[in-house]
Coordinates of C-alpha atoms in Angstrom, one line a residue:
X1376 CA -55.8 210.3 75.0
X1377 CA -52.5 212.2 74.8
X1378 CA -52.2 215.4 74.6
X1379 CA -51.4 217.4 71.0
X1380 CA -50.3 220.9 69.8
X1381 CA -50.2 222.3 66.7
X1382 CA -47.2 224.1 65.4
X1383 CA -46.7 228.1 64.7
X1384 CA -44.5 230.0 62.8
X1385 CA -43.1 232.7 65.7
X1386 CA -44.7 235.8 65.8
X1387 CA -43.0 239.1 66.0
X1388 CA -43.4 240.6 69.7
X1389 CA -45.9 243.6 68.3
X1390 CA -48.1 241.3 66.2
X1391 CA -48.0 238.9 69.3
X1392 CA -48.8 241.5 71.6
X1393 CA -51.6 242.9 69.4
X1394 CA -53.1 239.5 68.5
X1395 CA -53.5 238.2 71.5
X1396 CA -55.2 241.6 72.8
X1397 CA -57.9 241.1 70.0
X1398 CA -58.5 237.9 70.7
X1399 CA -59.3 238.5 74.6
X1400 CA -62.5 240.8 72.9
X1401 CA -63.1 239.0 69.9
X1402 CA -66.2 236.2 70.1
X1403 CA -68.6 238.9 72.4
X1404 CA -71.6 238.4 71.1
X1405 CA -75.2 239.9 73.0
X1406 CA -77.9 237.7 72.9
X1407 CA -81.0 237.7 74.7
X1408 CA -83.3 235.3 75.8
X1409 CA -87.0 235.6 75.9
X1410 CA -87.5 233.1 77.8
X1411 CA -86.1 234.2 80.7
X1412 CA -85.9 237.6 79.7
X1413 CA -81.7 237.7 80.4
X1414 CA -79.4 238.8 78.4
X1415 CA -76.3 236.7 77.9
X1416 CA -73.1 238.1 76.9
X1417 CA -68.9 239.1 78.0
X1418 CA -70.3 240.7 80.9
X1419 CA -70.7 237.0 82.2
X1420 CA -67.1 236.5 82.1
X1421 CA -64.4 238.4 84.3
X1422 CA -60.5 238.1 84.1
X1423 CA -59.2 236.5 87.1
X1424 CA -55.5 237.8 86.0
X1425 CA -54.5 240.1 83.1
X1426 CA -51.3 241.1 82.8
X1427 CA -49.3 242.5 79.4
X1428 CA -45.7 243.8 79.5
X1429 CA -42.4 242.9 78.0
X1430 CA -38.7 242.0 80.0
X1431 CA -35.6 241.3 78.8
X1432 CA -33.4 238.1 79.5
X1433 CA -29.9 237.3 80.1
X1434 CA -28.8 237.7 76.5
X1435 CA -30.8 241.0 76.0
X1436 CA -33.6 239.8 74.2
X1437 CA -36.8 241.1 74.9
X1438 CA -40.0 238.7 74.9
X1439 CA -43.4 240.3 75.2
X1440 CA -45.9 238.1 77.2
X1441 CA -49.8 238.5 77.4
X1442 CA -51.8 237.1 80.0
X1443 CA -55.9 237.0 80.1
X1444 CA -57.0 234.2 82.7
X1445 CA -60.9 234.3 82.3
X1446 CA -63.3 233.7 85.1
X1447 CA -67.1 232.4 84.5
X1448 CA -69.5 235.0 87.3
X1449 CA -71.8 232.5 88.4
X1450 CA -72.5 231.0 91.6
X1451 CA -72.5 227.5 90.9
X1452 CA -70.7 223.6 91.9
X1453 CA -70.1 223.4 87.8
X1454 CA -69.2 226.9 87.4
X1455 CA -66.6 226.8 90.0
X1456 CA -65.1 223.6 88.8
X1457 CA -64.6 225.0 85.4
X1458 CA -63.0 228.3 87.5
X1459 CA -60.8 225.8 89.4
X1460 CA -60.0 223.7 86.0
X1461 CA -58.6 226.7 84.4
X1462 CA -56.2 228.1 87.0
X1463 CA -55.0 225.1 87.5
X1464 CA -54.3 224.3 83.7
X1465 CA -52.8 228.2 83.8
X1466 CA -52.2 229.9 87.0
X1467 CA -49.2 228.3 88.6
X1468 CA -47.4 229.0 85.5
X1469 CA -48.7 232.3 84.6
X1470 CA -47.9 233.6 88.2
X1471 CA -44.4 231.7 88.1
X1472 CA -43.6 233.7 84.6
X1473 CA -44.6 236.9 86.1
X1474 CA -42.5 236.7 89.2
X1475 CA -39.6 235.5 86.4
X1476 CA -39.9 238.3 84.2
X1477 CA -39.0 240.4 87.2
X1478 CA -35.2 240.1 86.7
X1479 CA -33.3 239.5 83.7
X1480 CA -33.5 235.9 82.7
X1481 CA -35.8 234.0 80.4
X1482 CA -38.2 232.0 82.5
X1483 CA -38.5 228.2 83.4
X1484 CA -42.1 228.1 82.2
X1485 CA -44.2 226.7 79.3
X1486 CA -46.7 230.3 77.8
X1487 CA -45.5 233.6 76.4
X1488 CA -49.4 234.0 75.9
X1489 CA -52.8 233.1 77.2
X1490 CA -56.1 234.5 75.6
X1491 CA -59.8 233.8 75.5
X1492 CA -63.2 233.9 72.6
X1493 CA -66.6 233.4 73.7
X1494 CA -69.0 231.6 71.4
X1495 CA -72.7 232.6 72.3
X1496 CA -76.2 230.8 71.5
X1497 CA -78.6 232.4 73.9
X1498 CA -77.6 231.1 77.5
X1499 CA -74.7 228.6 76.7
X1500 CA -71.3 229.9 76.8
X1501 CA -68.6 227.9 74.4
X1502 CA -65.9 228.8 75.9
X1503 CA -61.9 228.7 73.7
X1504 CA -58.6 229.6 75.6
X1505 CA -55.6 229.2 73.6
X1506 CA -52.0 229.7 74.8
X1507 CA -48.7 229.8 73.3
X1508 CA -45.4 228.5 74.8
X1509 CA -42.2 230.8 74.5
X1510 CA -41.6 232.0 71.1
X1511 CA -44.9 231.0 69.4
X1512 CA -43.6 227.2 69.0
X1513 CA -46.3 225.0 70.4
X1514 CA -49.8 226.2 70.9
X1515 CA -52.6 224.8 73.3
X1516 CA -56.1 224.8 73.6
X1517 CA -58.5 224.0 76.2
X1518 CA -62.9 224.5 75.2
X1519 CA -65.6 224.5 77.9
X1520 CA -69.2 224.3 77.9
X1521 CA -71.3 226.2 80.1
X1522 CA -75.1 227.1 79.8
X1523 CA -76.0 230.2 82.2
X1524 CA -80.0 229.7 82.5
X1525 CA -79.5 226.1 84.3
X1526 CA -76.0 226.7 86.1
X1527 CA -74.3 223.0 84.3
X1528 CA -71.2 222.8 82.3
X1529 CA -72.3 220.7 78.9
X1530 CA -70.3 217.9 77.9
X1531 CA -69.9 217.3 74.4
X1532 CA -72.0 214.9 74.4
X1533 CA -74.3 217.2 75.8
X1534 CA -73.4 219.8 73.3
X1535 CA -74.3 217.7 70.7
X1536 CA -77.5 216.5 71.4
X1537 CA -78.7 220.0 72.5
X1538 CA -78.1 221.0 68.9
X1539 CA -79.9 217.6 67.4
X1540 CA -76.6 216.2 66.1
X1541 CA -75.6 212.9 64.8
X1542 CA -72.6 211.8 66.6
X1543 CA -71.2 209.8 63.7
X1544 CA -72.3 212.8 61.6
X1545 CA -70.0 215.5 63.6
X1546 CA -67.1 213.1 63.7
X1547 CA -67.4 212.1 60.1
X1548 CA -67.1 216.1 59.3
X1549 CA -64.6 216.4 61.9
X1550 CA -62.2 213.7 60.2
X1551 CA -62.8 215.1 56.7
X1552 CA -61.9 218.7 57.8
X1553 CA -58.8 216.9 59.6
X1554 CA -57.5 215.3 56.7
X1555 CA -58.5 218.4 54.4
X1556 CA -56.1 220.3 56.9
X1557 CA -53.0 218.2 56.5
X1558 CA -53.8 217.8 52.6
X1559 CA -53.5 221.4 52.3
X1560 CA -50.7 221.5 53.7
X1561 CA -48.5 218.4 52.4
X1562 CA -50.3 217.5 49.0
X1563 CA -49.0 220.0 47.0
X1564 CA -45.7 220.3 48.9
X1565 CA -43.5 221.2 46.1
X1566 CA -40.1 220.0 47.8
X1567 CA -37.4 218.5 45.9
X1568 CA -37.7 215.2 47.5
X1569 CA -41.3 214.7 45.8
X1570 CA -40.1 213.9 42.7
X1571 CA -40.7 210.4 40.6
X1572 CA -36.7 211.4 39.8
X1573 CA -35.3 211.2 43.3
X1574 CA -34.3 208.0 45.0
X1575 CA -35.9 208.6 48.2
X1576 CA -39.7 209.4 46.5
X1577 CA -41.8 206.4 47.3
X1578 CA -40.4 206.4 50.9
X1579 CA -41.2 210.3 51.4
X1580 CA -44.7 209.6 50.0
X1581 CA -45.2 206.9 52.4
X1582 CA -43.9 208.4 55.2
X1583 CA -46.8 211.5 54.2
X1584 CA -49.4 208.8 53.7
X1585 CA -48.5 207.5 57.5
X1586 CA -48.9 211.2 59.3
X1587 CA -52.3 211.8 57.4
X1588 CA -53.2 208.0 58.8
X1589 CA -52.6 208.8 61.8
X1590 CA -54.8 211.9 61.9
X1591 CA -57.6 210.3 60.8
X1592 CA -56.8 207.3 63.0
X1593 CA -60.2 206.4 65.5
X1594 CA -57.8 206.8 68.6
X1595 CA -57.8 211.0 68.1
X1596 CA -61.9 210.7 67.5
X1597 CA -63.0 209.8 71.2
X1598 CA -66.0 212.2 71.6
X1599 CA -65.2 213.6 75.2
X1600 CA -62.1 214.5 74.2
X1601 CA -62.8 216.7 71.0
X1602 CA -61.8 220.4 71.0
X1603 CA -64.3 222.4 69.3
X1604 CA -67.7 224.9 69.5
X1605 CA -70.6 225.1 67.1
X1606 CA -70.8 227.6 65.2
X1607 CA -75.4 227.1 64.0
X1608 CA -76.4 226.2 61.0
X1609 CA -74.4 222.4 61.2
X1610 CA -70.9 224.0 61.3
X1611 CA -68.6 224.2 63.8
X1612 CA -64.6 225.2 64.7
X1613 CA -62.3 222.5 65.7
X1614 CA -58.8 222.6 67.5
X1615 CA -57.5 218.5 66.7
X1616 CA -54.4 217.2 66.4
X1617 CA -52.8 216.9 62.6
X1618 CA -49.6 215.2 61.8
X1619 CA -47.0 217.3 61.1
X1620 CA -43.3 217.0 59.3
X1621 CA -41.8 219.4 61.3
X1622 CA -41.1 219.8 65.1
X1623 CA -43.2 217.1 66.7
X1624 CA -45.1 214.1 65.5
X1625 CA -48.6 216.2 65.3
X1626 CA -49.8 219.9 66.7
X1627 CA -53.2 220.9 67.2
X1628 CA -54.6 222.9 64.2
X1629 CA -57.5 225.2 64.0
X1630 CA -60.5 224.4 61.3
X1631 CA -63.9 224.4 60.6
X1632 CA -66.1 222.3 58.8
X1633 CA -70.0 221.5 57.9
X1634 CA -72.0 218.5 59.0
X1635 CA -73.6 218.2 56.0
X1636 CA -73.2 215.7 52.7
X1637 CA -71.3 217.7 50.0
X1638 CA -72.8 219.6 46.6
X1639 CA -72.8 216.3 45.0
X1640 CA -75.2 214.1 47.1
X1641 CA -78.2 215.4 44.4
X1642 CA -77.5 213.2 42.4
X1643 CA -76.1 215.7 39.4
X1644 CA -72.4 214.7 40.0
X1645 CA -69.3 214.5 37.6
X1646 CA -68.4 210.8 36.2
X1647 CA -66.1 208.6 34.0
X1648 CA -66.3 205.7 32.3
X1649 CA -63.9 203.2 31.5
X1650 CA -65.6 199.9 29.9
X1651 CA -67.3 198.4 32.0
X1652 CA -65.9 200.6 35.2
X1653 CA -67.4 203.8 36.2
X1654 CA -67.1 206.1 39.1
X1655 CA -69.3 209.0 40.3
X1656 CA -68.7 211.6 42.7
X1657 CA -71.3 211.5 45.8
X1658 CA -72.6 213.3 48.8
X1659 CA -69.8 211.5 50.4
X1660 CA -67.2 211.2 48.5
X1661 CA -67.3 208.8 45.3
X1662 CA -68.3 205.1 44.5
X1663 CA -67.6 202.6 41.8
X1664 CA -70.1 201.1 39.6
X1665 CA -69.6 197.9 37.1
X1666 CA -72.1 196.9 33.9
X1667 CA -72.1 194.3 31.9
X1668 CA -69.6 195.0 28.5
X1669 CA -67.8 192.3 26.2
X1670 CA -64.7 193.3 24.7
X1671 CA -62.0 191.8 23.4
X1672 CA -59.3 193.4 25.3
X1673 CA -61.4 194.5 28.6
X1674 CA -64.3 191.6 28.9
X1675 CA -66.5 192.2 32.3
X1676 CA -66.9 188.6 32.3
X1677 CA -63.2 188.0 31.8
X1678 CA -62.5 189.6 35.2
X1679 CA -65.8 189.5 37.5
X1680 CA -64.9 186.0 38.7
X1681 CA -61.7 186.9 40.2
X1682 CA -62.4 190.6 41.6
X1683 CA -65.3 189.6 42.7
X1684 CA -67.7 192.7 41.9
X1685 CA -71.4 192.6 41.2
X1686 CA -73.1 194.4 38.6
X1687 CA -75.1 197.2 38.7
X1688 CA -74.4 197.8 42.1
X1689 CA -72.6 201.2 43.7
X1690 CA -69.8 200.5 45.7
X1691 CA -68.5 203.2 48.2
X1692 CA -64.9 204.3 48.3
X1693 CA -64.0 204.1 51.8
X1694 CA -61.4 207.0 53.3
X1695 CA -62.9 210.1 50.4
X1696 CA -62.4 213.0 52.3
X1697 CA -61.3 215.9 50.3
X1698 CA -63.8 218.5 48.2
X1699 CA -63.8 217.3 44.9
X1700 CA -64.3 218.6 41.6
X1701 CA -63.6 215.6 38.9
X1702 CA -63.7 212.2 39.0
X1703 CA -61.7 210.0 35.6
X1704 CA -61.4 206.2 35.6
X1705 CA -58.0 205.1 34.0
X1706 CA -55.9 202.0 33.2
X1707 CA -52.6 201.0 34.3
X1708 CA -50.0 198.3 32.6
X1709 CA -50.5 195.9 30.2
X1710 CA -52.7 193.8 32.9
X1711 CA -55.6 196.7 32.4
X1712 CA -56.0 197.8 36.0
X1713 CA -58.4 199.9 36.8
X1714 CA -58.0 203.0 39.0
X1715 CA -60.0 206.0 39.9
X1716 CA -58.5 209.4 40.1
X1717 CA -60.2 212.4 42.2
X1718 CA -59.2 216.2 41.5
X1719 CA -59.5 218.3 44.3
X1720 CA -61.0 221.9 44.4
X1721 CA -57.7 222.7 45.4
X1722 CA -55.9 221.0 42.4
X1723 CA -54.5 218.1 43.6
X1724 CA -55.3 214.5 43.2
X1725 CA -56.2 211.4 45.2
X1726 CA -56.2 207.7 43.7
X1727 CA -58.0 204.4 44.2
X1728 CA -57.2 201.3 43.0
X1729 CA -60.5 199.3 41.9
X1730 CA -59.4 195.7 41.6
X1731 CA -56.7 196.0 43.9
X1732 CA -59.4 196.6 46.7
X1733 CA -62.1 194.4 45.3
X1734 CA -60.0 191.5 45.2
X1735 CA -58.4 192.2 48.5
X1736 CA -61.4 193.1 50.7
X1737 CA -61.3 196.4 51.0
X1738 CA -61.9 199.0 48.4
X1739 CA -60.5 202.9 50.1
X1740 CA -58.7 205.6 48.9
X1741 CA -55.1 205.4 49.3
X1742 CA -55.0 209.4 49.5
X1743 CA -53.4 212.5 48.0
X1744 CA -50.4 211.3 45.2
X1745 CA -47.5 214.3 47.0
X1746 CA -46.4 217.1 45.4
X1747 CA -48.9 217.4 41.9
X1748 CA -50.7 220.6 42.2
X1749 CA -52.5 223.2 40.0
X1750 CA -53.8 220.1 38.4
X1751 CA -56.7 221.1 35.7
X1752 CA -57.5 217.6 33.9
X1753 CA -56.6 213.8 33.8
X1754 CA -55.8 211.8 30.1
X1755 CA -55.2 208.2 29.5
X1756 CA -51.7 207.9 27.2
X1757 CA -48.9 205.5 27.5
X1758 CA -45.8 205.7 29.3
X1759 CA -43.0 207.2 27.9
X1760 CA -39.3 205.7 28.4
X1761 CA -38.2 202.9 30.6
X1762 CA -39.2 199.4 30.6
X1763 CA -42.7 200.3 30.5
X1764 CA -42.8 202.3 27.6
X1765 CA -45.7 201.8 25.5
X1766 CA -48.0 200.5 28.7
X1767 CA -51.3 202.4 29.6
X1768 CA -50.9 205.1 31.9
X1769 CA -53.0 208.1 33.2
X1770 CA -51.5 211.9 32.9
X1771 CA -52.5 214.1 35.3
X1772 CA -52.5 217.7 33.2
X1773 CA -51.9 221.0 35.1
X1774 CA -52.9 224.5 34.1
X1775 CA -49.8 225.3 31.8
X1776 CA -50.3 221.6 30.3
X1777 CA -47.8 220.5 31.6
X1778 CA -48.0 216.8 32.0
X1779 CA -47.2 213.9 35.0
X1780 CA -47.5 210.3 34.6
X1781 CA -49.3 209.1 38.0
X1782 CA -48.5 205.4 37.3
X1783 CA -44.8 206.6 38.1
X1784 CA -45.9 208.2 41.1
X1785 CA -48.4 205.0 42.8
X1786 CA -45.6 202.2 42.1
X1787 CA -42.7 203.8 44.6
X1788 CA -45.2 204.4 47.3
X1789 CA -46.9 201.2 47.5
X1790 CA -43.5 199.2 47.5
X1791 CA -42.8 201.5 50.8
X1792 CA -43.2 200.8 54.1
X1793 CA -43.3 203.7 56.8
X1794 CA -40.8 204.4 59.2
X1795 CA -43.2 203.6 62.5
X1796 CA -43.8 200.0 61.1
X1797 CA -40.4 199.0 60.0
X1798 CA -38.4 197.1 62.1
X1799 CA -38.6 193.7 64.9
X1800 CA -41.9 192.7 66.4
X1801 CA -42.3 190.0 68.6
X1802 CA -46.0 188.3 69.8
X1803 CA -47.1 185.4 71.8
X1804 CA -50.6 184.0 70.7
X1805 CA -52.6 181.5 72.4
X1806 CA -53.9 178.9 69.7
X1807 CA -57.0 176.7 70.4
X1808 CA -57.3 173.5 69.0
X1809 CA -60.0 171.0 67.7
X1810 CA -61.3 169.0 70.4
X1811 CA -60.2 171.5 72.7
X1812 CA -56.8 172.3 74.4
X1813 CA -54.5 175.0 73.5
X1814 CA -50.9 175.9 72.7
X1815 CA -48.5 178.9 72.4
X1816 CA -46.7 180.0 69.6
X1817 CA -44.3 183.1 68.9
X1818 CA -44.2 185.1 66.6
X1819 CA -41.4 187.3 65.3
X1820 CA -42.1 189.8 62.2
X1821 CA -39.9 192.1 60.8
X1822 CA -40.6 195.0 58.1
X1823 CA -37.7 196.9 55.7
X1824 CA -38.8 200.1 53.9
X1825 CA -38.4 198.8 50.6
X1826 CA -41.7 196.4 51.7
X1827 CA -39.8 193.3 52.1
X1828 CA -41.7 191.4 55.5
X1829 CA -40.4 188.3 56.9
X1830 CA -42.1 186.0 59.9
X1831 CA -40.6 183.4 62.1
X1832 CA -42.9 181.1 63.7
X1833 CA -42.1 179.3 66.9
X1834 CA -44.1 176.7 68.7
X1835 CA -44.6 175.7 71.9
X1836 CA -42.3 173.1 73.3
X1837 CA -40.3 173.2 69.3
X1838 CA -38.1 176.2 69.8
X1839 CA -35.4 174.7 67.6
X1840 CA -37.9 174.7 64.7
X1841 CA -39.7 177.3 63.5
X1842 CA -42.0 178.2 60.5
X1843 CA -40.5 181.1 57.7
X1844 CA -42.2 182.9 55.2
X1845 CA -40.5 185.8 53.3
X1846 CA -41.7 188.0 50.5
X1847 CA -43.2 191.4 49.7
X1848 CA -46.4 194.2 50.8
X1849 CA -47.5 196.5 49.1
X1850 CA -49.8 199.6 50.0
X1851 CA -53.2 199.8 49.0
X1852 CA -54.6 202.4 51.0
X1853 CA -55.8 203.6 54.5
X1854 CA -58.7 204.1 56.8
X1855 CA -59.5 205.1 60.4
X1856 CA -58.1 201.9 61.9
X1857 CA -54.6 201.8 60.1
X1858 CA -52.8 201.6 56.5
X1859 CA -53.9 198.3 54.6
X1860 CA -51.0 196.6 52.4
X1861 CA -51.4 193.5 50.6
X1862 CA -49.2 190.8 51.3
X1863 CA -47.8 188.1 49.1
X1864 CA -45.3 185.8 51.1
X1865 CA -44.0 182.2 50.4
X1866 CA -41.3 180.0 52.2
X1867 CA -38.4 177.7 50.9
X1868 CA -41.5 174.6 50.3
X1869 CA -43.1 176.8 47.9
X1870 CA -46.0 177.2 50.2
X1871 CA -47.6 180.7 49.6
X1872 CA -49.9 183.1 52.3
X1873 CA -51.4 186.0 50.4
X1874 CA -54.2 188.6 51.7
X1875 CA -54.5 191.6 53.0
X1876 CA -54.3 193.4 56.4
X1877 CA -54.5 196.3 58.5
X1878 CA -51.3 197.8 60.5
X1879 CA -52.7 200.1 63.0
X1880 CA -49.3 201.9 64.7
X1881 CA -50.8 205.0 66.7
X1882 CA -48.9 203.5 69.4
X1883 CA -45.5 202.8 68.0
X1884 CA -44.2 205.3 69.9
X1885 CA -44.8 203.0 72.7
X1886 CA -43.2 200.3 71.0
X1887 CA -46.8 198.9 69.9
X1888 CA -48.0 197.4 66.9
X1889 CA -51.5 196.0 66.0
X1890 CA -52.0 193.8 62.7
X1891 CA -56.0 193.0 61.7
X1892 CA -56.6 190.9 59.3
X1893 CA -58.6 191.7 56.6
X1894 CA -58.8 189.0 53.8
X1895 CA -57.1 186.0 52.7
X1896 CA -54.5 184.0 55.3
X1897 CA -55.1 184.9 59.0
X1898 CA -51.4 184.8 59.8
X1899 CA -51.4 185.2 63.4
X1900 CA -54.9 183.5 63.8
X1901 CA -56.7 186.4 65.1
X1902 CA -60.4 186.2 66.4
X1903 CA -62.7 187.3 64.5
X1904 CA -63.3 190.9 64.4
X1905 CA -59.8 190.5 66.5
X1906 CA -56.3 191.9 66.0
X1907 CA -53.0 190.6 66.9
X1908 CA -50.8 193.3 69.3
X1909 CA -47.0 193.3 68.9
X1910 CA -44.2 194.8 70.5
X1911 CA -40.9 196.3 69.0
X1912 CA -37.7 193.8 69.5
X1913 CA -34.9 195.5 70.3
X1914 CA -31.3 194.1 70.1

């Protein structure tokens, strides 16, 4: 798994200096154990280096640096290879900055700043060391496991198990506070690109909706690799990686979190109803629900063959992971669709289309609509102006009463594709045939941002004729395994492919694309349970 870092704000020298000098005491924490009749606390733990001071560099700027290397005192194999693990994550460069800071140039290494916390629970040690690069920019963190009585470093599995802990439980809670994280930061963003009114809206919204799939993406959730300490009681501190606008891709972020269901899993939850749609807030995060209803305008009957719900029957909302306070069922367009809304505690809202996922395969969340905040309330109305006017909407309502119409705000982001998707991909898949015998075809797909997707398909042996369907995706939400659009495409015979499936581009960077299919066509004849791996064309 690669290796992420969170971004900072720089500090000022004194609040650096004084910051880090806390954090070197802060965690102690003396427990005893009457078992064994030891007492476990900081005394266990020596500083192999510690060094503070401040030089000035070649353009007479002074940089303070802290170090605090910590040491475990125990006389054991694990004990030392956790000692030897740390100076070799930290020495080298600690002792190459020191010797630097000797004359008056900035130095050629990577921390400013190196510190320590202890987490105690009788005799195991949680160990957190966190160090800053040169001007507070990137920030790293390392967390070890270490229980005194029997000598052995814990792994997290380990960790885990000691405390009775689900593992799907802890990285449930751990993706939730993950996504929380970056929704805090990037739902309510108030910039003046996040406006229905500006040109570039649906594809700054999309590119949002990409960073927070790829911080809940299952790649950053491999258990060994997980940052983080338990805190008792089922809550714990994390250090993961979060996609970020700014700097890099993603930096690791601090946060904590509970492994427990939320306040609504009794049972006495908030709920709307919409004919015969209604949605309820759960223990983990909200379902949908459908009853029998005739109406003229809105018949159940009218619509259950094609969506393809049952009634009476809760269906889960896959990809909920924000603390919620309201639920509200609305209606879009003169076609009646269905959607459910979720108010966050902090006052911004997340959106589900119903029908959209039922008759697609997959009904999820498609995550925070960017830059509503201070939201109080949701009303159905109609649209006002444009083409549409007089068409259902839904108003989200903030506290001043101020009004936004959300269908104005889902329609430019799921006519968006993001910017590690679009492009040239090329794949070669192996085809088996009836009978048995095989043959190759290629593949060559290519994306545009305004969610226009064409694919060439070559065969075997027929390179001068190839197979071309054209049309449009559009973005329906996301999970742990990718962002799921819908695709509708036809070629110049009128023939038509339409379904759904799953582009999972954690790898993009390394020119890596994987496309699962979900429902409908299987366009590149995937396995089952299989995906389809492409790789950027260039030129």
């Amino acid at each position: 798994m690669k290796q992420h870092r969170i971004f900072f704000q720089a500090l000022s020298a004194l609040l650096c200096l004084v910051l880090c000098t806390q954090l070197t005491a802060c965690g102690q924490k003396d427990t005893f154990s009457p078992a064994s009749g030891k007492r476990y606390d900081n005394s266990l733990i020596t500083e192999v280096l510690s060094e503070e001071g401040t030089f000035t560099d070649e353009y007479d700027q002074d940089w303070d640096y802290s170090y605090h290397i910590p040491q475990l005192e125990a006389d054991t194999p694990d004990a030392e290879k956790i000692n030897a693990q740390i100076m070799t994550v930290y020495g080298d460069d600690v002792r190459s900055s020191l010797v630097d800071a000797a004359v008056p140039k900035m130095p050629e290494t990577y921390y400013e700043s190196v510190s320590w916390q202890s987490h105690w629970n009788e005799s195991l040690l949680s160990l957190s060391i966190k160090a800053q690069s040169w001007g507070g920019i990137m920030t790293d963190y390392q967390v070890y496991h270490f229980d005194f009585a029997s000598g052995k470093q814990l792994t997290n599995t380990q960790l885990l198990d000691r405390f009775e802990i689900d593992e799907d439980n802890f990285i449930a809670a751990l993706r939730r506070a993950a996504a929380q994280s970056f929704d805090s930061i990037y739902a309510p963003w108030d910039t003046p690109g996040l406006s229905p009114d500006s040109e570039n809206f649906g594809s700054m919204c999309i590119e949002l909706a990409s960073m927070r799939a790829w911080t809940i993406a299952e790649e950053n959730y491999e258990l060994d690799t997980l940052l983080f300490y338990l805190d008792g009681d089922n809550s714990f501190t994390a250090f993961h990686p979060v996609g970020s606008v700014a700097g890099a891709d993603w930096y690791y972020r601090e946060m904590s979190g509970q492994i427990v269901l939320s306040e609504w899993a009794d049972g006495k939850a908030p709920r709307s109803d919409y004919s015969f749609v209604s949605a309820v807030l759960t223990g983990e995060g909200a379902s949908v629900r459908f009853t029998r209803h005739e109406d003229g305008m809105f018949d159940s009957e009218e619509y259950r063959p094609y969506v393809g719900f049952s009634y009476n029957t809760d269906y889960p909302i896959a990809a909920c992971y924000g603390e919620y306070q309201d639920i509200f069922v609305g209606t879009f367009g003169n076609g009646m669709a269905p959607y459910v809304f979720l108010l966050t505690k902090g006052g911004t809202v997340e959106y589900a289309d119903i029908f959209g996922g039922f008759d697609n395969g997959f009904l999820c969340s498609g995550g925070p609509l960017y830059g509503l905040h201070d939201i109080a309330r949701f009303e159905n109305g109609e649209r006002e102006g444009g083409y549409e006017e007089g068409y259902q909407t839904v108003y989200a309502v903030d506290q001043n009463g101020d009004r936004y119409d959300l269908a104005g705000r889902i329609t430019p982001m799921a006519n968006a594709m993001p910017f590690p998707v679009t492009g040239d991909w090329y794949a070669e898949v192996r085809h088996g045939v009836d009978g048995g015998g095989s043959y190759t075809s290629s593949y060559f797909l290519s994306f545009s941002k305004n969610g226009f997707t064409s694919i060439e398909n070559f065969m075997e042996d027929m390179e001068d004729l190839s197979i071309d369907y054209g049309g449009y995706c559009t973005y329906l939400g996301m999970t742990e395994q990718g962002m799921i659009y819908l695709f509708n495409l036809y070629n110049s015979n009128g023939d038509v492919r339409d379904g759904t499936f799953l582009l999972d581009f954690y790898d993009s960077e390394n020119d890596l694309l994987r496309v699962i299919p979900v429902s409908g066509v299987n366009l590149f004849d995937a396995a089952e349970s299989g995906s389809t791996t492409f790789v950027r064309a260039y030129g």
